PDB file of C-alpha atoms in Angstrom:
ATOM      1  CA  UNK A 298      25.870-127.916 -42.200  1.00  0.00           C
ATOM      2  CA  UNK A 299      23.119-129.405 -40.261  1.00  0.00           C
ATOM      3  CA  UNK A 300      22.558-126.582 -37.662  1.00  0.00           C
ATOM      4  CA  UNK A 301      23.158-123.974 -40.291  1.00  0.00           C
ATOM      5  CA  UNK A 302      19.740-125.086 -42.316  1.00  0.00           C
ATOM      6  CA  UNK A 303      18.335-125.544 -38.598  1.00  0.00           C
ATOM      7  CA  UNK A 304      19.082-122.224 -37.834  1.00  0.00           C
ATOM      8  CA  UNK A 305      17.780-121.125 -41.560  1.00  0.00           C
ATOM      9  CA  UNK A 306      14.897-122.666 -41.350  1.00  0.00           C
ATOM     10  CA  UNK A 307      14.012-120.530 -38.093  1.00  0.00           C
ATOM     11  CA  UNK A 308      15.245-117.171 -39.674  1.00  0.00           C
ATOM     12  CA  UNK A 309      12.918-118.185 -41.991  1.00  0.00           C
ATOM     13  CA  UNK A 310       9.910-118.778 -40.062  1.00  0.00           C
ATOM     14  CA  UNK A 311      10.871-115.364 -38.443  1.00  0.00           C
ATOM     15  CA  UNK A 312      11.477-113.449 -41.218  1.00  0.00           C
ATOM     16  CA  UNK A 313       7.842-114.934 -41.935  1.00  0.00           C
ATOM     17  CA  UNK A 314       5.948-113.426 -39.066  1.00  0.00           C
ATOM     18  CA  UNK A 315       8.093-109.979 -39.271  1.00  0.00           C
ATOM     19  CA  UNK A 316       6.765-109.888 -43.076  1.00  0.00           C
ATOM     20  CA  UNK A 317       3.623-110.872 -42.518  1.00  0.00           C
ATOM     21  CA  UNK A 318       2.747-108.685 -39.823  1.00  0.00           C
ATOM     22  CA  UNK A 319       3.879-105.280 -42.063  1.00  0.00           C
ATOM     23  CA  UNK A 320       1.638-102.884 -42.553  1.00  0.00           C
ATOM     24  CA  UNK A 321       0.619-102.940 -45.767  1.00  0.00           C
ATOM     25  CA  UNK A 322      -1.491-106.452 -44.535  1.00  0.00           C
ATOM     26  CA  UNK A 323      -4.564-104.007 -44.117  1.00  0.00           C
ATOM     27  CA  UNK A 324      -4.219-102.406 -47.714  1.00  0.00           C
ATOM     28  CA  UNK A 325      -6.331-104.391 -50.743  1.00  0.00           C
ATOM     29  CA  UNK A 326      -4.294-105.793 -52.957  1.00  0.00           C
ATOM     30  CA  UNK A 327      -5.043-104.430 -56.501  1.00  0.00           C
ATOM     31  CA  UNK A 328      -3.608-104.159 -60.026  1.00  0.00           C
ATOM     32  CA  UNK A 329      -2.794-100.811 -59.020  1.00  0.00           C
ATOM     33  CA  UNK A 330      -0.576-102.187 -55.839  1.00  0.00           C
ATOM     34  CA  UNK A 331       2.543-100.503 -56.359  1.00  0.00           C
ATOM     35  CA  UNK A 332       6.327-102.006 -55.289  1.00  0.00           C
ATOM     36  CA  UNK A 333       7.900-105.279 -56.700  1.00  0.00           C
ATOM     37  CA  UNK A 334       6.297-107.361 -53.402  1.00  0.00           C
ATOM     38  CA  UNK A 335       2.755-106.430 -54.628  1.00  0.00           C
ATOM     39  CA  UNK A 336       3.265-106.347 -58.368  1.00  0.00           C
ATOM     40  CA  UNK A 337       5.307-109.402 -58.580  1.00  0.00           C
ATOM     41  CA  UNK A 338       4.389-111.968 -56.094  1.00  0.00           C
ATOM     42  CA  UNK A 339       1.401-110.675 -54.293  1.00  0.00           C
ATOM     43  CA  UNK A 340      -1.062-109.496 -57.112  1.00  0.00           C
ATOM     44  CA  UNK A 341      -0.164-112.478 -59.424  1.00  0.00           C
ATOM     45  CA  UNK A 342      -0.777-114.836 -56.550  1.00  0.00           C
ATOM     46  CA  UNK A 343      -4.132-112.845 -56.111  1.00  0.00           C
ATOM     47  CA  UNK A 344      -4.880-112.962 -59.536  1.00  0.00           C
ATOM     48  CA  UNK A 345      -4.211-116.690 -60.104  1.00  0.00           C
ATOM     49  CA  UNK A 346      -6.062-117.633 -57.352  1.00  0.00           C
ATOM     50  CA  UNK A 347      -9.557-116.010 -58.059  1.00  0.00           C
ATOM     51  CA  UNK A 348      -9.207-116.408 -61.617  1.00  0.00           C
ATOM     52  CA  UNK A 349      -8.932-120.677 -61.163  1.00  0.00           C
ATOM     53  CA  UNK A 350     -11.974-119.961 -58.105  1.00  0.00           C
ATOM     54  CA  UNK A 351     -13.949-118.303 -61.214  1.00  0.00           C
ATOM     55  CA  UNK A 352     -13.709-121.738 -62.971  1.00  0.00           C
ATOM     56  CA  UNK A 353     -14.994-123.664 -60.293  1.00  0.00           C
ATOM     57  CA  UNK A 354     -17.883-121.697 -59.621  1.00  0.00           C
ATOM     58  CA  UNK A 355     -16.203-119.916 -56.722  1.00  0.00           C
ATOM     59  CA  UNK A 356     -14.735-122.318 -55.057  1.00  0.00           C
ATOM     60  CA  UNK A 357     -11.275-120.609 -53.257  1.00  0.00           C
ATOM     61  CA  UNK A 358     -10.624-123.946 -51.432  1.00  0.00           C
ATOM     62  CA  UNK A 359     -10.847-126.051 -54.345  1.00  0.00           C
ATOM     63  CA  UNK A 360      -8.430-123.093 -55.890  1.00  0.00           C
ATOM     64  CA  UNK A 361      -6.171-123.345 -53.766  1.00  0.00           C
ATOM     65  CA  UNK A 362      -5.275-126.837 -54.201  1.00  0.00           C
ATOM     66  CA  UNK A 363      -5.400-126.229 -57.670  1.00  0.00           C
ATOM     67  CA  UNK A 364      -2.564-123.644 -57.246  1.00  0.00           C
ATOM     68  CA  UNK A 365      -0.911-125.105 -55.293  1.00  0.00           C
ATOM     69  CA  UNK A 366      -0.152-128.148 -57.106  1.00  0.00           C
ATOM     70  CA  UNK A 367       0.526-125.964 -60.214  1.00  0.00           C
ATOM     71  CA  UNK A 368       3.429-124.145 -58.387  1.00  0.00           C
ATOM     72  CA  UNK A 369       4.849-127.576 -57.149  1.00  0.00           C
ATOM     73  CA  UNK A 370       4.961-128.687 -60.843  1.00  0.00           C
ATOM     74  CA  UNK A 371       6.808-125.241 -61.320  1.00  0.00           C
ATOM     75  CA  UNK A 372       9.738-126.417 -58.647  1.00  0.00           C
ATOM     76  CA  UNK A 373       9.219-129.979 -59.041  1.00  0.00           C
ATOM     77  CA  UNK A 374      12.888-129.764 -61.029  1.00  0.00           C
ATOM     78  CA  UNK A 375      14.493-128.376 -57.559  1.00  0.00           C
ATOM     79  CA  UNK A 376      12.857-130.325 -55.082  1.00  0.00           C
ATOM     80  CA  UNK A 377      13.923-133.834 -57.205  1.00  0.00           C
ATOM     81  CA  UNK A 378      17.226-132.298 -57.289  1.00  0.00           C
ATOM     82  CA  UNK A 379      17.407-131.684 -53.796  1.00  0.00           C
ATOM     83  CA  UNK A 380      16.021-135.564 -53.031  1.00  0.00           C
ATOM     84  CA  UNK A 381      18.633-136.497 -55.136  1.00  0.00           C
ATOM     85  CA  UNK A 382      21.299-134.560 -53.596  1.00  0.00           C
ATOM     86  CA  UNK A 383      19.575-135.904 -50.295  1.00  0.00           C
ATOM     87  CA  UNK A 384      20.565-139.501 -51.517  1.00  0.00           C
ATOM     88  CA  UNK A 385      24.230-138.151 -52.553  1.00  0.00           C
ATOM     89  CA  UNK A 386      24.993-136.900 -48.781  1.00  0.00           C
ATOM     90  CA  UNK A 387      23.266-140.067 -47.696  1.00  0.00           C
ATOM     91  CA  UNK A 388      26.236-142.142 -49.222  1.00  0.00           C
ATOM     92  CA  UNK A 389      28.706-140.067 -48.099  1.00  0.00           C
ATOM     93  CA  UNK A 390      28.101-140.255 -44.509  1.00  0.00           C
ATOM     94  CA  UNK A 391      30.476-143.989 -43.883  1.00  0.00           C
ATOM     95  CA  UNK A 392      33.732-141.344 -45.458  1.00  0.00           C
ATOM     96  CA  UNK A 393      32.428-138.218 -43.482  1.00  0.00           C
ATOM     97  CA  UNK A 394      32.527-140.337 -40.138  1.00  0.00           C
ATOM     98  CA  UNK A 395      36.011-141.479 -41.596  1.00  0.00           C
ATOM     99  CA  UNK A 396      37.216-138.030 -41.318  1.00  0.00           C
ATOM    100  CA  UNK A 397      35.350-136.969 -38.468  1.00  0.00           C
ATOM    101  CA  UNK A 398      37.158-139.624 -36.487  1.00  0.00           C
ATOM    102  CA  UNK A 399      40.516-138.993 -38.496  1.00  0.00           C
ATOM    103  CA  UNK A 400      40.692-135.128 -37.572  1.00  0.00           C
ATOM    104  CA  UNK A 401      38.807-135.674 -33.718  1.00  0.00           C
ATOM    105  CA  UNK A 402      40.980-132.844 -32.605  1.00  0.00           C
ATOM    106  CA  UNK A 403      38.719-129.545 -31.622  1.00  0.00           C
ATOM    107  CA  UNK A 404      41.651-127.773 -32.058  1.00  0.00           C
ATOM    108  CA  UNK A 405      41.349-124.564 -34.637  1.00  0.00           C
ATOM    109  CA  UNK A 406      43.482-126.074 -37.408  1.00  0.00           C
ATOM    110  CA  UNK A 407      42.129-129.909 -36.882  1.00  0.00           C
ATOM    111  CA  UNK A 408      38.790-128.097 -37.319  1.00  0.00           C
ATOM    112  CA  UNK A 409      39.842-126.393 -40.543  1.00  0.00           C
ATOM    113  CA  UNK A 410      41.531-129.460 -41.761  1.00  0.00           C
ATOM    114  CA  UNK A 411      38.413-131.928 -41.382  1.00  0.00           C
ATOM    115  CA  UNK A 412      35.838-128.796 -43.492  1.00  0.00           C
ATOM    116  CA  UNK A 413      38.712-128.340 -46.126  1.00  0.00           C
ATOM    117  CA  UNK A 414      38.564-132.542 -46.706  1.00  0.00           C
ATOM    118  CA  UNK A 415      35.166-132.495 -46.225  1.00  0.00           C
ATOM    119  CA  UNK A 416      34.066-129.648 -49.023  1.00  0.00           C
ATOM    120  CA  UNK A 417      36.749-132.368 -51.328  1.00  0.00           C
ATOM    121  CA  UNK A 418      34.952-134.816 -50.695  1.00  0.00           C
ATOM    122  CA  UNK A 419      31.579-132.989 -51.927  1.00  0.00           C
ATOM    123  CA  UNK A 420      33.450-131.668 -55.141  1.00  0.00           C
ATOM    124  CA  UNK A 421      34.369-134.863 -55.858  1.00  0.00           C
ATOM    125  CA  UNK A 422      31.193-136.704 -55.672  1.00  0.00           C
ATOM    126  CA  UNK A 423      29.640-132.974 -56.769  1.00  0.00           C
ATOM    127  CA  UNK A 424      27.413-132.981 -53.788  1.00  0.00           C
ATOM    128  CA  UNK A 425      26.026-129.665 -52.698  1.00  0.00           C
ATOM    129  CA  UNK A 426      25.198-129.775 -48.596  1.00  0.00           C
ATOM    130  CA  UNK A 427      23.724-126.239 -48.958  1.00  0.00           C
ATOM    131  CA  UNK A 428      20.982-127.488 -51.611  1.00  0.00           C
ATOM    132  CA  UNK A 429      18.929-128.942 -49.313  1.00  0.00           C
ATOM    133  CA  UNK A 430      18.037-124.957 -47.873  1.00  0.00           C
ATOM    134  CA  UNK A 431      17.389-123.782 -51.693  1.00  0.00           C
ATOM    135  CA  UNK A 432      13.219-125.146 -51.969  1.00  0.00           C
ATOM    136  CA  UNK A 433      12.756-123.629 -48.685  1.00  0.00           C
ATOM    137  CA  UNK A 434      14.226-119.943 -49.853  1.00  0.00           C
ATOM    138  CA  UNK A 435      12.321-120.483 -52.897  1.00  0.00           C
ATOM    139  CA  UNK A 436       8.875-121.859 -50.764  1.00  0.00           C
ATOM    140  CA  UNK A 437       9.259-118.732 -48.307  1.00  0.00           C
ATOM    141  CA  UNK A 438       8.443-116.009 -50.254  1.00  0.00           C
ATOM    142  CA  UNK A 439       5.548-117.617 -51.752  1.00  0.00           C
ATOM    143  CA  UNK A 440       4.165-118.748 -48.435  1.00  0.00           C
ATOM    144  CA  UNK A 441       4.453-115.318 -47.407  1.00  0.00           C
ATOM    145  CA  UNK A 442       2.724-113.681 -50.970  1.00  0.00           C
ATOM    146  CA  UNK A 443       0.055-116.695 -50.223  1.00  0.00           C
ATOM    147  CA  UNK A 444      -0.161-115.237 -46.553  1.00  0.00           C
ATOM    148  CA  UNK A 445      -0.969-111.593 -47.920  1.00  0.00           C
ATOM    149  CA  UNK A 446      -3.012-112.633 -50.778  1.00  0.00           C
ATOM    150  CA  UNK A 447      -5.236-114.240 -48.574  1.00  0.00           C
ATOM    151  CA  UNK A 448      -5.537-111.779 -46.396  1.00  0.00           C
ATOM    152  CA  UNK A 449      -5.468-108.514 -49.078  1.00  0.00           C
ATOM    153  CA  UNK A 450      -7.956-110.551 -51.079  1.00  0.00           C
ATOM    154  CA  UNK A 451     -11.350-109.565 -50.142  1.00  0.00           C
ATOM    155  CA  UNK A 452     -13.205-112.770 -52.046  1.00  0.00           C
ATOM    156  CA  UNK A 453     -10.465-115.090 -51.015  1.00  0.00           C
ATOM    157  CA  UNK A 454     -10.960-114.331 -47.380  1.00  0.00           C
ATOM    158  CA  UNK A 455     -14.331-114.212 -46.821  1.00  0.00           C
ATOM    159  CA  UNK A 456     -14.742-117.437 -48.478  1.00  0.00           C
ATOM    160  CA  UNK A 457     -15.237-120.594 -46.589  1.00  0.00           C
ATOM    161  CA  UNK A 458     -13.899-124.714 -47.742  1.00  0.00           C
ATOM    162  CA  UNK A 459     -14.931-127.860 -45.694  1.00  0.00           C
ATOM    163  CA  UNK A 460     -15.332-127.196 -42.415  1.00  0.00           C
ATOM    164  CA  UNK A 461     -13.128-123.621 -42.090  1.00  0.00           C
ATOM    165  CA  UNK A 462     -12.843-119.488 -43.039  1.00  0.00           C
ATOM    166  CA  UNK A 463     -10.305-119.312 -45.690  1.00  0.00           C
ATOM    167  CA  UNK A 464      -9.293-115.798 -44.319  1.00  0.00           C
ATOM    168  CA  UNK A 465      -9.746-117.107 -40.309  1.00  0.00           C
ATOM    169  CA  UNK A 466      -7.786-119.699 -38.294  1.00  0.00           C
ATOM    170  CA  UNK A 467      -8.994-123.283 -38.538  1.00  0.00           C
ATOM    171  CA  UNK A 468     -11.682-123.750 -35.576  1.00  0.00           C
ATOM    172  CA  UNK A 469     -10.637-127.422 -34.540  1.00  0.00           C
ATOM    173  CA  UNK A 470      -6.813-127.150 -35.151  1.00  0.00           C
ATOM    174  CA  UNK A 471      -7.245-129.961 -37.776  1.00  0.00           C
ATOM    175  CA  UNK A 472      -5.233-128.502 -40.576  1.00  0.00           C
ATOM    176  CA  UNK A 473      -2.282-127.465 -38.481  1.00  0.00           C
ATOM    177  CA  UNK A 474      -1.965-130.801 -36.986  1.00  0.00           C
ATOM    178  CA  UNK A 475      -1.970-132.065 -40.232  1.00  0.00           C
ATOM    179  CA  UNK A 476       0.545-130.342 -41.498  1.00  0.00           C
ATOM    180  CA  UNK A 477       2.949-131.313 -38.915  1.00  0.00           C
ATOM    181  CA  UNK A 478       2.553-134.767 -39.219  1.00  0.00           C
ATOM    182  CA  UNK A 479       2.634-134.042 -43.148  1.00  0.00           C
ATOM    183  CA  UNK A 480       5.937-132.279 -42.967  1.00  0.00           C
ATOM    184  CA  UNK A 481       7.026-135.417 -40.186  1.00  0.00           C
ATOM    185  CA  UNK A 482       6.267-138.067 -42.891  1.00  0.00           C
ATOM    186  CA  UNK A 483       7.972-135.852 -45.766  1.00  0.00           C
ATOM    187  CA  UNK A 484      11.325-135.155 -43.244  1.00  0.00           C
ATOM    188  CA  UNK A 485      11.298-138.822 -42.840  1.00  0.00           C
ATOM    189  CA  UNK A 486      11.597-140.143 -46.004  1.00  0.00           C
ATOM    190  CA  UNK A 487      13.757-137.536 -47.336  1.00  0.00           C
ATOM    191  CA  UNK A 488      16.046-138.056 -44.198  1.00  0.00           C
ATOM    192  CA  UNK A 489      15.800-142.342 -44.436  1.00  0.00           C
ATOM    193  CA  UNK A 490      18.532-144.468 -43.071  1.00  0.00           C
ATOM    194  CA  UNK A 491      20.405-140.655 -42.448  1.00  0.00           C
ATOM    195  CA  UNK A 492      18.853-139.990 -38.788  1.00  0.00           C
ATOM    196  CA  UNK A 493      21.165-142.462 -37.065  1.00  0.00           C
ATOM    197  CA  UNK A 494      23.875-141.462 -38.457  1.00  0.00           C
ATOM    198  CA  UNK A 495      23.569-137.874 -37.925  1.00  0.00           C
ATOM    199  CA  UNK A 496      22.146-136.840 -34.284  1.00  0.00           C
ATOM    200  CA  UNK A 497      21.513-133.757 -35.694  1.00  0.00           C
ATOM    201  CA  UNK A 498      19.188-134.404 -38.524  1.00  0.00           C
ATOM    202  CA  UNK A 499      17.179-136.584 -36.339  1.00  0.00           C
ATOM    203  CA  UNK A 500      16.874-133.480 -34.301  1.00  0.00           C
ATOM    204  CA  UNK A 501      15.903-131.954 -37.152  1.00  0.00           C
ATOM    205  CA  UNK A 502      13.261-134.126 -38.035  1.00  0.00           C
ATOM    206  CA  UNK A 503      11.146-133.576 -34.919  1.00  0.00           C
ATOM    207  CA  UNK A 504      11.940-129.511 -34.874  1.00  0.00           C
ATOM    208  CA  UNK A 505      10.411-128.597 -37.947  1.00  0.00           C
ATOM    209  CA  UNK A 506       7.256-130.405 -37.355  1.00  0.00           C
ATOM    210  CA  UNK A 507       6.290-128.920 -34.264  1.00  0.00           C
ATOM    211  CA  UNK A 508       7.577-125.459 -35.969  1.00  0.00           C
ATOM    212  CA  UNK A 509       5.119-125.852 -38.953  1.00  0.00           C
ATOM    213  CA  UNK A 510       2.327-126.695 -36.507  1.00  0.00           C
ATOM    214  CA  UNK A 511       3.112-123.525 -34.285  1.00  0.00           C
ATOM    215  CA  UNK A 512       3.000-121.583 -37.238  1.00  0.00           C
ATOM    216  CA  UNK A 513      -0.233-122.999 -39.154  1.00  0.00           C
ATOM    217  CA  UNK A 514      -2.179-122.662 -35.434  1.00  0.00           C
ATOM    218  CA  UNK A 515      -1.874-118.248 -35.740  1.00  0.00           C
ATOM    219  CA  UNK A 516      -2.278-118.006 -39.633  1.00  0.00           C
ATOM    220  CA  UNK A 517      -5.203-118.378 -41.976  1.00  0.00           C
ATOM    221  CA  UNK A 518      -7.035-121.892 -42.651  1.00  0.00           C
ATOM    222  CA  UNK A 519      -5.941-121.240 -46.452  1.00  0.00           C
ATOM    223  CA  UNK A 520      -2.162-120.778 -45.605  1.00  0.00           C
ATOM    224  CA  UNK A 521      -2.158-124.292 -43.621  1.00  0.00           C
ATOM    225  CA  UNK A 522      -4.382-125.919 -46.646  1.00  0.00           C
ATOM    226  CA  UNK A 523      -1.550-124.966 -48.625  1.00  0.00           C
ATOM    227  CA  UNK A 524       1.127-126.510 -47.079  1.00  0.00           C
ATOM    228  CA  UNK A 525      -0.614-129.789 -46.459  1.00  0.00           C
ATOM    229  CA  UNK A 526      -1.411-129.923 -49.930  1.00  0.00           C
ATOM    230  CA  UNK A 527       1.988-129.107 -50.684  1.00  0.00           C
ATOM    231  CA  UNK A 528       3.743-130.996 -48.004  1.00  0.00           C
ATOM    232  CA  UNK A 529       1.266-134.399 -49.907  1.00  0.00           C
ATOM    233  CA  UNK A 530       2.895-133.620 -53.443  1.00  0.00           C
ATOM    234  CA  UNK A 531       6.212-133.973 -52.146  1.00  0.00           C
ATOM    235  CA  UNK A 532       5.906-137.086 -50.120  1.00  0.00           C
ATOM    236  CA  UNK A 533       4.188-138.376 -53.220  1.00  0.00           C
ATOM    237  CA  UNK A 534       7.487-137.639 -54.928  1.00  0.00           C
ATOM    238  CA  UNK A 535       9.991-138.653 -52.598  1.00  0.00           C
ATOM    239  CA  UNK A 536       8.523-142.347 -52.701  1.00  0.00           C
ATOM    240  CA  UNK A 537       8.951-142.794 -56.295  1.00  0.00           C
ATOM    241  CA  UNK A 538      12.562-141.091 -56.475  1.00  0.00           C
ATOM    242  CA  UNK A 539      13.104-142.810 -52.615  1.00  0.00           C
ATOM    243  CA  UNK A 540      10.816-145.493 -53.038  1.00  0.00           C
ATOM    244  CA  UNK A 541      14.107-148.586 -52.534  1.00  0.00           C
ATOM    245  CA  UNK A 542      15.821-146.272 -50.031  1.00  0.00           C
ATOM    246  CA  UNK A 543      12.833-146.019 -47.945  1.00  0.00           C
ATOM    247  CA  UNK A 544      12.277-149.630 -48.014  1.00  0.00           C
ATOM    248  CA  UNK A 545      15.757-150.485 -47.222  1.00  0.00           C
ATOM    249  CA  UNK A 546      15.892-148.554 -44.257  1.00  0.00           C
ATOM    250  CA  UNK A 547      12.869-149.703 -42.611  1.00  0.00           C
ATOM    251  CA  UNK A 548      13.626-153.246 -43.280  1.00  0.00           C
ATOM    252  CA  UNK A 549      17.026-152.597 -41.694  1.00  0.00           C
ATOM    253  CA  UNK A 550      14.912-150.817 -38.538  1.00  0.00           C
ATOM    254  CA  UNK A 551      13.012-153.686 -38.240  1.00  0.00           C
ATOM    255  CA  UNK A 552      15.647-156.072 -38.184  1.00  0.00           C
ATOM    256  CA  UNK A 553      17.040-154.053 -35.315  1.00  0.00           C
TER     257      UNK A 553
END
């Protein structure tokens, strides 16, 4: 289940440049935009954005954040399900090393034998291992109508926040590397007391940091402020849903 969101997650960040890189990157986006990317997710986006920047006296940056944090309240119901769920797979991992050890064999039918007992053992304790790839299919499309609003937005773009170009590549590689550590700190508490257990997620942990950081480096200052303001609200979150979980298992490192 593991390498499957692995290998999701970089489909993902593919399918991100492919998108982002389409043609219609050079086109202003406009009420008039036709097709249900533009008139659904990119124009709305767009339209949100300035129209919060209008209340602030133009500020895009300050918009952003804004936005941002009002889209996280949108999913907020999602992403606590999926910390819960996180929690859920956490207990089950003593009885999935019970099977795993049970059916050892890498035989075909051992191998269907140990998924059949382990997809029981989720229906029973109604655990979905798949839910934890659900925020990011919902995140990706908006990251990539943020992208081309941005970019299709000509008073979004040529706007500047702090110490960066909206529209432009941060300058000192500040945001980026902020966003990987960021998405570090939010893997790690979602994934607490789980990394041991599971080689996998721990490899998991350190992938999609350095992922995020390759990705925020060759897109838009804006794009990057987005996901560290996003990548904030959720560990935020997933300390006061995780708060005793997280404290348990770094007392338990630190007795080690």
């Amino acid at each position: 289940m593991v390498k499957r969101r692995i290998w999701l997650a970089f489909l993902l960040v593919a399918l991100l440049a492919f998108v982002s890189g389409c043609s219609q990157i050079n086109e202003p986006i406009t009420p008039e935009s036709k097709g249900f990317w533009n008139q659904y997710i990119v124009y709305p986006l767009s339209w949100l954005i300035t129209y919060v920047a209008n209340l602030f006296n133009d500020n895009y940056g300050l918009s952003i954040i804004i936005v941002t944090v009002l889209i996280r309240l949108v999913i907020l119901p999602l992403m606590i399900q999926q910390t819960k769920n996180s929690k859920a797979m956490q207990a089950l991992q003593p009885e999935l090393q019970k099977l795993r050890e049970k059916y050892s064999s890498k035989d075909m039918q051992t191998q269907q034998k140990l998924q059949q007992e382990t997809m029981l053992l989720f229906q029973k304790h109604g655990v979905n291992p798949l839910a934890g790839c659900f925020p990011l299919l919902i995140q990706m499309p908006i990251l990539i109508g943020f992208y081309h609003a941005i970019m299709r937005t000509k008073e979004i773009a040529n706007h500047n926040f702090l110490w960066f170009d909206l529209g432009d590549k941060d300058p000192y590689y500040i945001l980026p590397l902020i966003a990987g550590v960021t998405t570090f700190i939010q893997q790690k508490m979602i994934m607490a007391g789980t990394e041991q257990q599971n080689p996998q997620m721990a490899m998991m942990l350190w992938m999609m940091p350095v992922m995020i950081v390759i990705f925020a480096i060759n897109f838009p200052a804006a794009l990057s402020l987005y996901w560290v303001v996003g990548n904030i609200f959720m560990i935020i979150q997933t300390y006061f849903i995780k708060g005793p979980d997280i404290k348990t298992a770094n007392s338990g490192g630190a007795k080690k």
